[in-house]
CSV table of C-alpha atoms and ligand atoms in Angstrom, one decimal:
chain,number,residue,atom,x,y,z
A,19,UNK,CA,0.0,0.0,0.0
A,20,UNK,CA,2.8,2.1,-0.5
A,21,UNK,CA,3.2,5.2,-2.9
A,22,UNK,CA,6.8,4.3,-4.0
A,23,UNK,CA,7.5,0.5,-3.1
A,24,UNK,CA,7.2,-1.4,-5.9
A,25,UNK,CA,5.4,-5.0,-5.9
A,26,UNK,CA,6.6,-8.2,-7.3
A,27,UNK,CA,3.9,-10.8,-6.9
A,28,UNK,CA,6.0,-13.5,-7.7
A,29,UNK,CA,8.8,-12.5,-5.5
A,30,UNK,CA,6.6,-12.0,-2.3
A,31,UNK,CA,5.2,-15.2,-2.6
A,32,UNK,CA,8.3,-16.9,-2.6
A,33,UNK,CA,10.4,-15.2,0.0
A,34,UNK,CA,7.6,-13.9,2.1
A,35,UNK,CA,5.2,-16.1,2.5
A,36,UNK,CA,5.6,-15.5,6.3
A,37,UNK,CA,3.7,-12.6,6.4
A,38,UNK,CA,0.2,-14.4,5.5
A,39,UNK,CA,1.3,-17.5,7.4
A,40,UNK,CA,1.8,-15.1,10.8
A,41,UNK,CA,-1.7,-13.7,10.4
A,42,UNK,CA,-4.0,-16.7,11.4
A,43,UNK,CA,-4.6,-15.0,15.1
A,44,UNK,CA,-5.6,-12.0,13.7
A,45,UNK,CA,-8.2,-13.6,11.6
A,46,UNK,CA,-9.4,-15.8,14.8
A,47,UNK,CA,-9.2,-12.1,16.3
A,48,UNK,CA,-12.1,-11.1,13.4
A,49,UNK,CA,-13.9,-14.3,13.6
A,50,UNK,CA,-15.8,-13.9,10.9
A,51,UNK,CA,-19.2,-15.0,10.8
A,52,UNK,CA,-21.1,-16.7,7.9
A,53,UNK,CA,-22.8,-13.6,5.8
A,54,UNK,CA,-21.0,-11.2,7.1
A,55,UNK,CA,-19.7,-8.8,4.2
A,56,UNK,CA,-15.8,-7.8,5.0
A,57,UNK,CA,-13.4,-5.7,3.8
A,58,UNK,CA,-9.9,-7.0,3.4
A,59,UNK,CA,-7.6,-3.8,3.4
A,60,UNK,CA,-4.4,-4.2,1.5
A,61,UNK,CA,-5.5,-8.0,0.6
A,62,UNK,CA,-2.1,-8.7,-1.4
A,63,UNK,CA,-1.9,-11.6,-3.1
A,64,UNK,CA,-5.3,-12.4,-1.7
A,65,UNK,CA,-4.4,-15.6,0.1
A,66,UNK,CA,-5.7,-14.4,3.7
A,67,UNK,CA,-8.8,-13.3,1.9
A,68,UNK,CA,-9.3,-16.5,0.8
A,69,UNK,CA,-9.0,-17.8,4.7
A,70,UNK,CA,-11.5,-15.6,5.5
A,71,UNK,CA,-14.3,-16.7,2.9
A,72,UNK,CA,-13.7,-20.0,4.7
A,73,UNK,CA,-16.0,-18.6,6.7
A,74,UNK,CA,-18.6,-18.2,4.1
A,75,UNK,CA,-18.1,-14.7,4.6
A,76,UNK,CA,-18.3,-12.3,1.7
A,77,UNK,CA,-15.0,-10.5,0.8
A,78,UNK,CA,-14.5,-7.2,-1.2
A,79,UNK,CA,-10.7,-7.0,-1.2
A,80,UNK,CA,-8.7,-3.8,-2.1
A,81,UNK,CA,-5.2,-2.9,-2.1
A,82,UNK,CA,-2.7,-0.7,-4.1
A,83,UNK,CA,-0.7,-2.8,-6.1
A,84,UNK,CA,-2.1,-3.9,-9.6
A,85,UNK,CA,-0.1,-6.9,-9.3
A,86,UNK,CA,-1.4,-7.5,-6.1
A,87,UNK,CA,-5.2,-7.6,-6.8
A,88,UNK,CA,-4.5,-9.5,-10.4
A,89,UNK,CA,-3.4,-12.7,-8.0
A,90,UNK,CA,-6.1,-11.9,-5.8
A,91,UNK,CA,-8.6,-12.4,-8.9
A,92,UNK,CA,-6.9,-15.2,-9.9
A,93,UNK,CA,-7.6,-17.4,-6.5
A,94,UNK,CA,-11.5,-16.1,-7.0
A,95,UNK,CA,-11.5,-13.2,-4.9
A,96,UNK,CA,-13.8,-10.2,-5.8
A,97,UNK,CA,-10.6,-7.5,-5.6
A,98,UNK,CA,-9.8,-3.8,-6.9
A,99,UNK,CA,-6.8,-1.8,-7.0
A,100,UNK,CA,-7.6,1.1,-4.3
A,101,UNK,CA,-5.9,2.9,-1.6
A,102,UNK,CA,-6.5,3.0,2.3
A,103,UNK,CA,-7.1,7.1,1.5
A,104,UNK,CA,-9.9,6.8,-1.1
A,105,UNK,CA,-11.7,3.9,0.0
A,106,UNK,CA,-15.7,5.0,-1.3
A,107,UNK,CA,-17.8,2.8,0.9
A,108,UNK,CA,-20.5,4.0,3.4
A,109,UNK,CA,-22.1,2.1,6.3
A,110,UNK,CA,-21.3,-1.4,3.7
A,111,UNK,CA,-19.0,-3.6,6.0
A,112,UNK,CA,-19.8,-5.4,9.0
A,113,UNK,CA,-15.8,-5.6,9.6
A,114,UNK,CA,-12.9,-4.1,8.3
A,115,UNK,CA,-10.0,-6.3,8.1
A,116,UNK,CA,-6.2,-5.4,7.7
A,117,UNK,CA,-3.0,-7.1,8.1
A,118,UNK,CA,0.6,-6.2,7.7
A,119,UNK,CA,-0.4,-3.2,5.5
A,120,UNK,CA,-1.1,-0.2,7.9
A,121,UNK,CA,2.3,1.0,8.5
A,122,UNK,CA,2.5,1.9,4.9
A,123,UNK,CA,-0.3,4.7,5.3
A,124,UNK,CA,1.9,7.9,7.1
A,125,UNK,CA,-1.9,9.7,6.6
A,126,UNK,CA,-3.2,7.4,9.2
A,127,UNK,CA,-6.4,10.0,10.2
A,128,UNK,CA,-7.2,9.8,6.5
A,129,UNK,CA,-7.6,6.0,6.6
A,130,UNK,CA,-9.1,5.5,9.9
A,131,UNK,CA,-12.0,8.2,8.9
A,132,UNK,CA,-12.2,6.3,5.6
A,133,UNK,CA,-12.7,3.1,7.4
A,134,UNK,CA,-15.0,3.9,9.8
A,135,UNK,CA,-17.3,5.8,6.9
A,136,UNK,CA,-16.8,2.1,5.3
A,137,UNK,CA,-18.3,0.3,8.3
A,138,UNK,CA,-21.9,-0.8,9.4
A,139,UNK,CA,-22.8,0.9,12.9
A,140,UNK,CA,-21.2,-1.4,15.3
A,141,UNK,CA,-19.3,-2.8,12.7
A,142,UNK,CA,-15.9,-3.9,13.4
A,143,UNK,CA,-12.0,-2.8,12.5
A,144,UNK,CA,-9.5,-5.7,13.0
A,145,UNK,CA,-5.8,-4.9,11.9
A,146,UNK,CA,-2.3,-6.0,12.7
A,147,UNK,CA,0.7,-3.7,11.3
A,148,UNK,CA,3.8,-2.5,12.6
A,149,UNK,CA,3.6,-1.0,15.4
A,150,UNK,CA,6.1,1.3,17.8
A,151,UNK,CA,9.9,-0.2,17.6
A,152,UNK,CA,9.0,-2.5,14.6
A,153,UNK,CA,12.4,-3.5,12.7
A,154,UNK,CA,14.5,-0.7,14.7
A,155,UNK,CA,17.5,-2.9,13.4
A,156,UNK,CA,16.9,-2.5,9.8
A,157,UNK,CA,15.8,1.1,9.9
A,158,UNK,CA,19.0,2.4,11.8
A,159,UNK,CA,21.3,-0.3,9.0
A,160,UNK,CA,19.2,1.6,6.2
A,161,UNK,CA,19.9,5.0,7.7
A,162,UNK,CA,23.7,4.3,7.8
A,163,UNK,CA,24.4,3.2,4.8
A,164,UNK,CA,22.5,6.7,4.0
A,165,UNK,CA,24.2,8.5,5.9
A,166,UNK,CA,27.7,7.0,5.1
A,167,UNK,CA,27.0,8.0,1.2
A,168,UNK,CA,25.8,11.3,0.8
A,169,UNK,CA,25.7,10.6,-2.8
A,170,UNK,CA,23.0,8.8,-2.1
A,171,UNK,CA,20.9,12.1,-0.9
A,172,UNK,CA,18.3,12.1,2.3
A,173,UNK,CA,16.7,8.7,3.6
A,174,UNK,CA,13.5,9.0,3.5
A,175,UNK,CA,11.6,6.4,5.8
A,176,UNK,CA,8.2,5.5,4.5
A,177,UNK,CA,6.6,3.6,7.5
A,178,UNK,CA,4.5,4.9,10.4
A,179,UNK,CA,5.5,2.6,13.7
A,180,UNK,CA,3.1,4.2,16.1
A,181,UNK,CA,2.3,3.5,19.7
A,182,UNK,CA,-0.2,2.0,20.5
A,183,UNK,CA,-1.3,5.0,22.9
A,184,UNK,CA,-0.9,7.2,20.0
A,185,UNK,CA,-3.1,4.8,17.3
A,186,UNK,CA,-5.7,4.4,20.4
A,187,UNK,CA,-5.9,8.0,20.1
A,188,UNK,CA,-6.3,8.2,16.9
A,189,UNK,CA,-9.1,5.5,16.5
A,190,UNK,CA,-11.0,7.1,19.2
A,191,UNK,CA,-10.9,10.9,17.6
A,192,UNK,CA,-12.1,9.2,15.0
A,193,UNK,CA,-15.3,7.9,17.3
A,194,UNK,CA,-14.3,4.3,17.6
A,195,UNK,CA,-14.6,2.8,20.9
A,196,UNK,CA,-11.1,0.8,21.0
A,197,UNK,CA,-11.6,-3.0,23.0
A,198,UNK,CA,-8.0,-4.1,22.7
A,199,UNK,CA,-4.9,-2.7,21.1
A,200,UNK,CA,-1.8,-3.9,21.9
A,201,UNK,CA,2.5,-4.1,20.9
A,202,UNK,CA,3.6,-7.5,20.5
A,203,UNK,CA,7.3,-8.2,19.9
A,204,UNK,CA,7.5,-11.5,17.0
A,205,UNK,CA,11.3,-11.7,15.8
A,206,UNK,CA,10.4,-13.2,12.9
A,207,UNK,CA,12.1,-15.2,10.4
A,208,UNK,CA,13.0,-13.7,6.9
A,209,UNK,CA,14.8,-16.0,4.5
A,210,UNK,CA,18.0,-13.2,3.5
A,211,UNK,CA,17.6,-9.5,4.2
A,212,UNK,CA,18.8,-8.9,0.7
A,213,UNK,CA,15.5,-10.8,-0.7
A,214,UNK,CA,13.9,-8.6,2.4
A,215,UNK,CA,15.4,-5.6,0.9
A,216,UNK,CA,14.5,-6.2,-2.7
A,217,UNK,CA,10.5,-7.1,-1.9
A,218,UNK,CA,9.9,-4.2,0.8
A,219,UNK,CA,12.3,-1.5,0.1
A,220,UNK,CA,13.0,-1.1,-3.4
A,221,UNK,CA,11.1,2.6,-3.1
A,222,UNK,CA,13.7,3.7,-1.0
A,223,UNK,CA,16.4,3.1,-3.5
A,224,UNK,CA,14.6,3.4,-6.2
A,225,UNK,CA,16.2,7.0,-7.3
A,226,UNK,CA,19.7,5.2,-7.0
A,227,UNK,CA,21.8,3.8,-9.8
A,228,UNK,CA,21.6,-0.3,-10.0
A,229,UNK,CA,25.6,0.0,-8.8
A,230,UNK,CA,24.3,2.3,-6.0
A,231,UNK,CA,21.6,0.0,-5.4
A,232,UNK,CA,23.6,-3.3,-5.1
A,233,UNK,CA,26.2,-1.5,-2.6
A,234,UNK,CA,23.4,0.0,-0.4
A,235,UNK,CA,22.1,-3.7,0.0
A,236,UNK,CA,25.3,-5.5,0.5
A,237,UNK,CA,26.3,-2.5,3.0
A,238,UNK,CA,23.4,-2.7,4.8
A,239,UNK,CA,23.4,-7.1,4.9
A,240,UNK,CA,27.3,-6.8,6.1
A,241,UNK,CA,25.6,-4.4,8.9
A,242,UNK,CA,23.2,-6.2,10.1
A,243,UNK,CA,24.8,-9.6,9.9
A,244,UNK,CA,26.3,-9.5,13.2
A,245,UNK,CA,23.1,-8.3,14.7
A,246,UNK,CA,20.4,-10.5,13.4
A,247,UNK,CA,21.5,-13.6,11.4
A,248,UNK,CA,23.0,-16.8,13.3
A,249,UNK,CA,23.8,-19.9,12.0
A,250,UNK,CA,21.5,-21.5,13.8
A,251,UNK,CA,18.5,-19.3,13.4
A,252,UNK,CA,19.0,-18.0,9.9
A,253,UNK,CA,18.3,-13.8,9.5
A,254,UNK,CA,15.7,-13.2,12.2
A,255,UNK,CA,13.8,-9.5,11.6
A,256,UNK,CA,12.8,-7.7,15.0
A,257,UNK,CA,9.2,-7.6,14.0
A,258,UNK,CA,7.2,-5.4,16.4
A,259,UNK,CA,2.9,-5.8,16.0
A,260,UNK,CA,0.1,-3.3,16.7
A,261,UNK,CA,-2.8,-5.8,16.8
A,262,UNK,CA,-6.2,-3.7,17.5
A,263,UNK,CA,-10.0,-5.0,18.0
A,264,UNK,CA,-11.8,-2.0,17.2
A,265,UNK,CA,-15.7,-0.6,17.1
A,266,UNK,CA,-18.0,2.0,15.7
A,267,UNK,CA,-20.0,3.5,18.1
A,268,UNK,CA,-22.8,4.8,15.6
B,1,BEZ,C1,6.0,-5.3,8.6
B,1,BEZ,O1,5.2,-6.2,8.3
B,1,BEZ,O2,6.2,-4.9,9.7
B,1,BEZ,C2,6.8,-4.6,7.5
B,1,BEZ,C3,7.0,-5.2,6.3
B,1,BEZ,C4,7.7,-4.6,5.3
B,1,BEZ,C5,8.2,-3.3,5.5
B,1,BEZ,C6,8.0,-2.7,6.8
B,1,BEZ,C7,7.4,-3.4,7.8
């Protein structure tokens, strides 16, 4: 769901895989019921979408990436490029469902009103994301390596890693009536931080030459190899969660 970052379908599925397989709570967390009509937010590749019509829910599934939605359609799932910002719906959902895909949206107020004009009254918003902390490691690696080539101009972090104080806020200006939010730490396991690199953060190189590009990945792998890879463990990512249950009051 980002502006910059560019998708490859193919390349998610293979080396991150994880990122659907770590969301089964979440969708215990929405528990959806048979009818209900729910919105997946940022489906991806569709896959958890597909989880969810288990259920014999019905899913309308959105997200930003045309790539994205094509392999969405392609498992069966009704799916449309759109962003967290523009989504049209009024009083349509009885749940909102998001995973791994908030942390991309800096204009958090803008979504959050967005969903909650998309919900039923008393409908519900379930999301996980990155949350306050999340991948600290990599960030600070990434800045670095910036910093260390001023060739390579200003980083420019595109994630928003709130509290979750600060996201309870937020949800609540917003007139939701917040039942649980809460940080979870999940190191989680990423199969290299270069494929890591190439799937989620080619928009921050993308303005670099492919040279530039290749050193800013190898500089940043020799950086964080001490840190987060062990031989027995493989590259483990410090993976921080904001998981939130979530209602409208009207
Ligand atoms: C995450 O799921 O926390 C995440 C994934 C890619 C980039 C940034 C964060």
């Amino acid at each position: 769901m980002s502006n910059t970052n560019k998708w490859n379908a193919d390349k998610y599925k293979k080396h991150a895989d994880f990122v659907s397989k770590l969301a089964l709570p979440v969708i215990e967390l929405l528990d959806p019921k048979e009818n209900e009509k729910i919105l997946d937010l940022g489906c991806g590749d569709g896959t958890l979408a597909v989880e969810i019509e288990k259920c014999n829910a019905q899913v309308v599934a959105v997200d930003l990436s045309e790539s994205m939605v094509a392999k969405a359609q392609e498992k069966g799932i009704q799916a449309f490029v759109m962003s967290a910002t523009e989504l049209p719906f009024k009083n349509e959902f009885d749940a909102v469902f998001s995973n791994a895909v908030l942390h991309w949206i800096k204009d958090a107020d803008t979504a959050i009103k967005k969903i909650y004009r998309s919900l039923k009254p008393k409908g519900r918003f379930i999301a996980e994301f990155g949350g306050y902390g999340n991948i600290k490691s990599l960030t600070d690696a990434m800045q670095q390596v910036f910093n260390e080539h001023k060739e390579f101009g200003v980083f420019h972090n595109p994630w928003f890693f709130p509290k979750d104080t600060e996201y309870k806020q937020l949800l609540e200006d917003n007139g939701f009536s917040v039942e649980y939010i809460e940080l979870i730490p999940r190191p989680t396991k990423i199969d290299d931080i270069s494929n890591w690199l190439d799937i989620f953060a080619n928009g921050i190189i993308s303005h670099l030459t492919q040279e530039q590009q290749s050193l800013f990945k190898q500089e940043v792998r020799e950086i964080l190899k001490p840190k987060i890879y062990s031989d027995k463990d493989g590259w483990v990512a410090d993976y921080v969660r904001l998981r939130l249950k979530a209602y409208k009051t009207v």
